[in-house]
Coordinates of C-alpha atoms and ligand atoms in Angstrom, one line a residue:
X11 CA 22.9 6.7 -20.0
X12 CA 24.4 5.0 -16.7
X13 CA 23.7 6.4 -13.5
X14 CA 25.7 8.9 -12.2
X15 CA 26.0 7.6 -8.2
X16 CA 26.9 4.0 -9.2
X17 CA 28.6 4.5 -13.1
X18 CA 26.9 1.1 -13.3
X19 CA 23.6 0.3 -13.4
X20 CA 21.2 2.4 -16.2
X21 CA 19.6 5.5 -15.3
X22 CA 15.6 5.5 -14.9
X23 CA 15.2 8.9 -13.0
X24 CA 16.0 12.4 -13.9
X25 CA 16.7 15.1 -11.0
X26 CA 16.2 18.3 -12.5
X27 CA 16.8 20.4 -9.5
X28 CA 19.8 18.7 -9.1
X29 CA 20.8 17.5 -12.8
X30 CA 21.9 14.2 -11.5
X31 CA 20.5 10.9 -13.6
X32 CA 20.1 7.9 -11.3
X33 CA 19.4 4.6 -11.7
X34 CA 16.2 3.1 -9.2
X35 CA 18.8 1.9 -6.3
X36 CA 20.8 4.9 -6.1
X37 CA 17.5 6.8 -6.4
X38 CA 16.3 5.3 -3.3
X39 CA 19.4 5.3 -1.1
X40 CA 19.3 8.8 -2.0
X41 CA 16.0 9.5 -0.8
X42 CA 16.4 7.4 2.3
X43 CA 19.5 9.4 3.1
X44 CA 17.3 12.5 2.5
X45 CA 14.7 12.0 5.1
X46 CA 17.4 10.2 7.5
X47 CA 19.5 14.0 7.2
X48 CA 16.0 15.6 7.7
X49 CA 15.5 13.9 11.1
X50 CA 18.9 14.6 12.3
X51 CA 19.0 18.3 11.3
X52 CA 15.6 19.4 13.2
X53 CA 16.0 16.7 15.9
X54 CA 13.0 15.1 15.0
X55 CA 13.3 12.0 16.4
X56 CA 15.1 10.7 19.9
X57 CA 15.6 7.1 21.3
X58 CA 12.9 7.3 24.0
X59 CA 10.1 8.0 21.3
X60 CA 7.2 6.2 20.6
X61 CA 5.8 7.5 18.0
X62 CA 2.4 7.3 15.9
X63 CA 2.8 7.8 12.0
X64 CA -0.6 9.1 10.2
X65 CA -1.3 7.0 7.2
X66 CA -3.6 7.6 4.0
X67 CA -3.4 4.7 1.7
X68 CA -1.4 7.1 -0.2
X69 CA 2.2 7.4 -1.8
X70 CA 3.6 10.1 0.8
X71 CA 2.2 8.2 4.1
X72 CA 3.6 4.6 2.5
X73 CA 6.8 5.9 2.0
X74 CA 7.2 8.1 5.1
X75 CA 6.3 4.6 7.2
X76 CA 8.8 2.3 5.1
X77 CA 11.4 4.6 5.4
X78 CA 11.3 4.8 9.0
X79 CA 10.5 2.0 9.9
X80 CA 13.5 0.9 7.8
X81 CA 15.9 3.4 9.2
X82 CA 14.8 3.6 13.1
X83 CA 14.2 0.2 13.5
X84 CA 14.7 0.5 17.2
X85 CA 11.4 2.8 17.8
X86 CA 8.1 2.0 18.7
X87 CA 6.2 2.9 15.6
X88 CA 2.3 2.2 15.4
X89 CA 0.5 3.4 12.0
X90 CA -2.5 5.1 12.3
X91 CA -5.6 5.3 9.9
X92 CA -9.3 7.1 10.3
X93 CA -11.5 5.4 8.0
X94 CA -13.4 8.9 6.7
X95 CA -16.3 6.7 5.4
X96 CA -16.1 7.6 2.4
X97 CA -18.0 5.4 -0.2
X98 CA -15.4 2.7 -1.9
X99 CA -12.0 5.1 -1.3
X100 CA -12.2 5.0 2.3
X101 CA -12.3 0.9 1.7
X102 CA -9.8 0.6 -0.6
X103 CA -7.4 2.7 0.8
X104 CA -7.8 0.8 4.4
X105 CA -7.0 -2.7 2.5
X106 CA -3.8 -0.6 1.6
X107 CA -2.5 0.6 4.5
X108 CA -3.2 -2.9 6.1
X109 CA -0.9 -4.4 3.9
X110 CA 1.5 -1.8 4.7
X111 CA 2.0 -2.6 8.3
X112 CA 2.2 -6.3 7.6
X113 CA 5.2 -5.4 5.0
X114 CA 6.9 -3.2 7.2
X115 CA 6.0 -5.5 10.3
X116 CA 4.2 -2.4 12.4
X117 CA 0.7 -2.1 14.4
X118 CA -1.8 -0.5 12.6
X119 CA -4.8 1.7 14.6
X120 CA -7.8 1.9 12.3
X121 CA -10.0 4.8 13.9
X122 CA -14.1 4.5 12.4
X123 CA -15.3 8.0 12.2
X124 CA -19.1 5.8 11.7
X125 CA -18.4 3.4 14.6
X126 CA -16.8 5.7 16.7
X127 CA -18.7 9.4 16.3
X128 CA -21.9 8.7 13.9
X129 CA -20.7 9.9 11.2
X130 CA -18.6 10.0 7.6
X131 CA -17.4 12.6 5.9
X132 CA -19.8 13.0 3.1
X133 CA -22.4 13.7 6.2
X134 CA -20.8 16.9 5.5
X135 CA -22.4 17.7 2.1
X136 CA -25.7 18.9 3.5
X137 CA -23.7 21.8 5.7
X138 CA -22.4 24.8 4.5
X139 CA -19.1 22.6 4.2
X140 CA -20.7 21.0 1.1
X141 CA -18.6 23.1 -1.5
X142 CA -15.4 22.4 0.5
X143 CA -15.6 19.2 1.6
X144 CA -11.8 18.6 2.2
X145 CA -11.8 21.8 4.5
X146 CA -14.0 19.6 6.9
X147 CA -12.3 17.0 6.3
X148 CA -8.7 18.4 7.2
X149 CA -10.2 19.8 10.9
X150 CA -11.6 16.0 11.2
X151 CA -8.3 14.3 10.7
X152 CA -6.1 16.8 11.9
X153 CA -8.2 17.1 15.3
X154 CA -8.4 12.9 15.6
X155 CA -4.3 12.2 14.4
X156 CA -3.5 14.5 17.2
X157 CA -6.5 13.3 20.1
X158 CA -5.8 9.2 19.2
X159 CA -2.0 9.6 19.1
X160 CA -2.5 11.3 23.0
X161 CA -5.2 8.9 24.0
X162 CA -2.7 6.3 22.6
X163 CA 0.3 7.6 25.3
X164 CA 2.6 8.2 22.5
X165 CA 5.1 10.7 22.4
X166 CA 4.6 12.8 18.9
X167 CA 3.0 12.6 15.6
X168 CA 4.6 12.1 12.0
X169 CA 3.2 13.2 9.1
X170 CA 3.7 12.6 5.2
X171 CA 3.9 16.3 4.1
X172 CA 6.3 16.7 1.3
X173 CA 8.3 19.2 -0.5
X174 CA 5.2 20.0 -2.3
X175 CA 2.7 20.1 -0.4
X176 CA 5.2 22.4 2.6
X177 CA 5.6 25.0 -0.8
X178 CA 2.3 25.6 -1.5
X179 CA 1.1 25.7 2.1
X180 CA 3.7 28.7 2.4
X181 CA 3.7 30.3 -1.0
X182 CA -0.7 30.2 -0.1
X183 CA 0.0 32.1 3.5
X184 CA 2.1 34.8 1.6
X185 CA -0.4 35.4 -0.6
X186 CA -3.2 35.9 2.3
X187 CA -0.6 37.7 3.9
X188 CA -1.4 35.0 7.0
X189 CA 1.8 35.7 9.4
X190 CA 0.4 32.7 12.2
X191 CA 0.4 30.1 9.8
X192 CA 3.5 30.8 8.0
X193 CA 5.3 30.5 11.3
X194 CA 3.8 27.6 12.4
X195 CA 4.4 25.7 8.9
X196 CA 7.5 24.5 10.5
X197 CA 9.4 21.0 9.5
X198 CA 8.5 20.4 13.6
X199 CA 6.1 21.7 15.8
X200 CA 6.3 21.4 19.2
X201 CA 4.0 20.7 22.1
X202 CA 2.4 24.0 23.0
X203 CA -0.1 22.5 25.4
X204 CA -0.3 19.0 27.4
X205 CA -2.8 17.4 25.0
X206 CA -1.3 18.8 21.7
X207 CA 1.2 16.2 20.8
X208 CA 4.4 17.4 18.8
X209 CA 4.0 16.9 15.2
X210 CA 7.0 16.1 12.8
X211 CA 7.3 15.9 9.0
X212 CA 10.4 14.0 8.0
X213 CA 9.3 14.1 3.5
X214 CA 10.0 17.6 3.8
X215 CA 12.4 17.0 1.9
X216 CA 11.4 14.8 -1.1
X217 CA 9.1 16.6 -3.9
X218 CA 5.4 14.8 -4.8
X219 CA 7.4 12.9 -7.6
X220 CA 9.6 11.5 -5.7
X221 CA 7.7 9.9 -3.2
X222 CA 5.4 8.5 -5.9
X223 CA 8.8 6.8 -7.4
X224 CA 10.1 5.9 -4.1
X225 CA 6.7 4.2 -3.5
X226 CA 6.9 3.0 -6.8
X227 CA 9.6 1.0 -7.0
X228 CA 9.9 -0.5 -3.5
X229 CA 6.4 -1.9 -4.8
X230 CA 4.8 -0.5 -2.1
X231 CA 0.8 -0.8 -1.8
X232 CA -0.7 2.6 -2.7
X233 CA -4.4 3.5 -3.5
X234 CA -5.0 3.7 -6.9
X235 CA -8.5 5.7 -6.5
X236 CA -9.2 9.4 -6.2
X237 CA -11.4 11.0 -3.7
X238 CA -14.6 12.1 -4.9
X239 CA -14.3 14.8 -3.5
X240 CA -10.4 16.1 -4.1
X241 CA -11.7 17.4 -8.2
X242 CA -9.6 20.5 -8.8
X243 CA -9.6 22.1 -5.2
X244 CA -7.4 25.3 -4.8
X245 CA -5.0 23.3 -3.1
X246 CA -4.2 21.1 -6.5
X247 CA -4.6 24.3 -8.7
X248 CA -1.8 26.1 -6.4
X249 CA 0.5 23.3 -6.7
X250 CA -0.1 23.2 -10.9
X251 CA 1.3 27.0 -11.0
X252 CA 4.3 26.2 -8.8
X253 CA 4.8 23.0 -10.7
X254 CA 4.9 25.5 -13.9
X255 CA 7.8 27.5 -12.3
X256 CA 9.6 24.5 -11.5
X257 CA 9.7 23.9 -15.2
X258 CA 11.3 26.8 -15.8
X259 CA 13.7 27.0 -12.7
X260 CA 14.1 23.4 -11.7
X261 CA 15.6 24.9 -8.1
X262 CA 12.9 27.2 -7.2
X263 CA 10.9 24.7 -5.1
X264 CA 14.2 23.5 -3.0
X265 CA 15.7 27.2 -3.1
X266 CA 12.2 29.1 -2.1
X267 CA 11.3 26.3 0.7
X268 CA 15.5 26.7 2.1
X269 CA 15.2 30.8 2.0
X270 CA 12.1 30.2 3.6
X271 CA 13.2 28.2 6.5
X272 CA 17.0 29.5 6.5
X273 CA 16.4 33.6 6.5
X274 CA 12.6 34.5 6.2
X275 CA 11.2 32.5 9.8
X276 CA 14.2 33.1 12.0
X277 CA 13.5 37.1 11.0
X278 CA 9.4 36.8 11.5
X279 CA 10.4 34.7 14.9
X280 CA 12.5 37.7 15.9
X281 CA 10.1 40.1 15.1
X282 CA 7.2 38.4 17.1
X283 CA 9.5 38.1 20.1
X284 CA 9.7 34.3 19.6
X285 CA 5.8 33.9 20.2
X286 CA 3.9 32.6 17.5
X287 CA 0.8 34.8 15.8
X288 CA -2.2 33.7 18.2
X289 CA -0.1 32.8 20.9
X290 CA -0.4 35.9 23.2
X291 CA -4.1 35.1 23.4
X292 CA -3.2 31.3 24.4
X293 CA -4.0 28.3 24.0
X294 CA -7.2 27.0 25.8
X295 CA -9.2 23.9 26.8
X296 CA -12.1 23.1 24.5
X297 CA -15.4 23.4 26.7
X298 CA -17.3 20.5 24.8
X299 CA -14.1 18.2 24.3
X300 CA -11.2 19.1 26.7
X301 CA -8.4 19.2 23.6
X302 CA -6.6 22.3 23.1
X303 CA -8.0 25.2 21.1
X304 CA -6.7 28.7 20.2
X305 CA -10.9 29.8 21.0
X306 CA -11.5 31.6 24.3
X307 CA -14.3 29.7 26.2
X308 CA -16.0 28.3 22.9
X309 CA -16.4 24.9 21.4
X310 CA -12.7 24.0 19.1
X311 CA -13.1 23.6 15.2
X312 CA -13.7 20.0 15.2
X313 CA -16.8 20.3 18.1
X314 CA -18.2 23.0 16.3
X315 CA -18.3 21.3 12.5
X316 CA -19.8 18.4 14.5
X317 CA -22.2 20.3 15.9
X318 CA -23.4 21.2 12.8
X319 CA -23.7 17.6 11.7
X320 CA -26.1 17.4 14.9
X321 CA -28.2 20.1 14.3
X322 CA -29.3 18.5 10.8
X323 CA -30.0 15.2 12.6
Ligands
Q46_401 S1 -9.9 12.6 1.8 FE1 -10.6 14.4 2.7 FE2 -8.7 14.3 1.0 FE3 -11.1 13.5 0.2 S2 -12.3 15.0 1.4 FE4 -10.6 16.1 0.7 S3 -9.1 16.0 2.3 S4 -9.7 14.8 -0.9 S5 -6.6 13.9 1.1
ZN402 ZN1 -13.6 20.4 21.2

């Protein structure tokens, strides 16, 4: 079977959603084209940025970097990493995003959470965090991407948040019924106070698979472990039902994530007067840290999960 982009070469990759059969270079011109239409729709990038891009080790982050880095060639781009300390993963994946930036030719920021703050994320086992670990973990890395890429003077924040991982973050705030976070699970966020920094996610459009082929065959260094702690979380369980309706409607990812986006947020938008759920009681400084927080007069997440990590020492 050739490919159906270039007639020529043999097709490798299979696009349910879309029936089209392509071979590995029209895949990735594809997929490049993808992101570059993503940035251009929400305005997610302009010539005066300077921007950070989070990095994992993994297959999302790798290809979010190479992509723009490849594409926006002109923009400051520096790649950040927060070594979590976690026993051989944390390691490994470092040695992987190191050889990223020398591929792609781009700074890289390795942030210590031992050398820096005293601590590593499996600290977190003796708290009551110890049977969800990777909720501590998100508040950590969410709280440092945003603090370093401020500290660092740059102007926004990307993010390797695909398809996937945007339909189950929704599909999981329908089903609490969770109206702030289902507005604010936008493709951009903006900057709602001077030290959050404006966060984009330009693999909104590319599924999990798709990233892990685009990673794939650009030969791009990716970890090969598993956190220890990532073992069937509700996060990975969510996505193996959704990944069960994609089998049998190969659009309903693309289709629920474009009603989403298209008809459902303008109306809840409307509806909350263009604030967002939690805005009307503001956004506040942190007493402990001085970074934003949504908590009247009391420590922000991150300060208080460190706190706790305190109290046990
Ligand atoms: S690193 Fe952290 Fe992940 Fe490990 S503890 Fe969970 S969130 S699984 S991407
Ligand atoms: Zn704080």
């Amino acid at each position: 079977m050739k490919c159906k982009k270039c007639g020529a070469n043999d097709a490798e990759v299979y696009l349910a959603y879309s029936n089209l059969k392509l071979c590995p270079e029209c895949f990735m011109l594809l997929a490049e084209r993808k992101v570059r239409n993503t940035i251009e729709t929400y305005k997610m990038l302009s010539k005066n940025d300077n921007i950070g891009i989070a990095v994992s080790g993994g297959k999302d982050s790798a290809t979010l970097a190479y992509i723009l880095s490849r594409s926006f060639e002109k923009i400051p781009m520096t790649l950040i990493y927060i070594d979590l300390g976690i026993p051989d993963y944390s390691q490994h994946c470092l040695e992987k995003v190191k050889e990223l930036s020398k591929i792609i030719d781009r700074d890289l920021i390795v942030y210590s959470l031992e050398k820096e703050l005293g601590f590593r994320i499996p600290d977190f086992k003796s708290t009551i965090y110890g049977r969800k670990m990777c909720s501590a973990c998100g508040t950590v890395k969410r709280y440092l991407f945003n603090k370093i890429t401020y500290d660092l003077g740059l102007t926004k924040i990307a993010t390797g948040h695909n398809l996937d991982d945007t339909v189950e973050a929704i599909f999981n705030s329908y089903m609490e019924g969770n109206v702030g976070a289902l507005v604010r699970l936008k493709p951009v966020l903006p900057k709602t106070h001077p030290k959050m920094m404006p966060k984009i996610k330009p693999l909104i459009c590319l599924t999990d698979m798709e990233c892990l082929l685009y990673a794939t065959y650009r030969n791009l260094p990716i970890r090969m472990l598993e956190c220890q702690f990532a073992k069937r979380s509700r996060t990975i369980r969510r996505k193996e039902v959704l990944n069960l309706l994609a089998d049998k409607i190969p659009s309903f990812k693309h289709t629920f994530i474009s009603s989403h986006y298209r008809r459902i947020l303008p109306l809840l938008e409307k509806a909350l007067g263009g604030q967002s759920v939690g805005d009307e009681m503001g956004i506040f400084d942190c007493p402990v840290c001085g970074m934003p927080t949504s908590l009247r007069s009391m420590p922000c997440h991150f300060c208080k999960i460190v706190s706790l990590l305190k109290r046990k020492a």
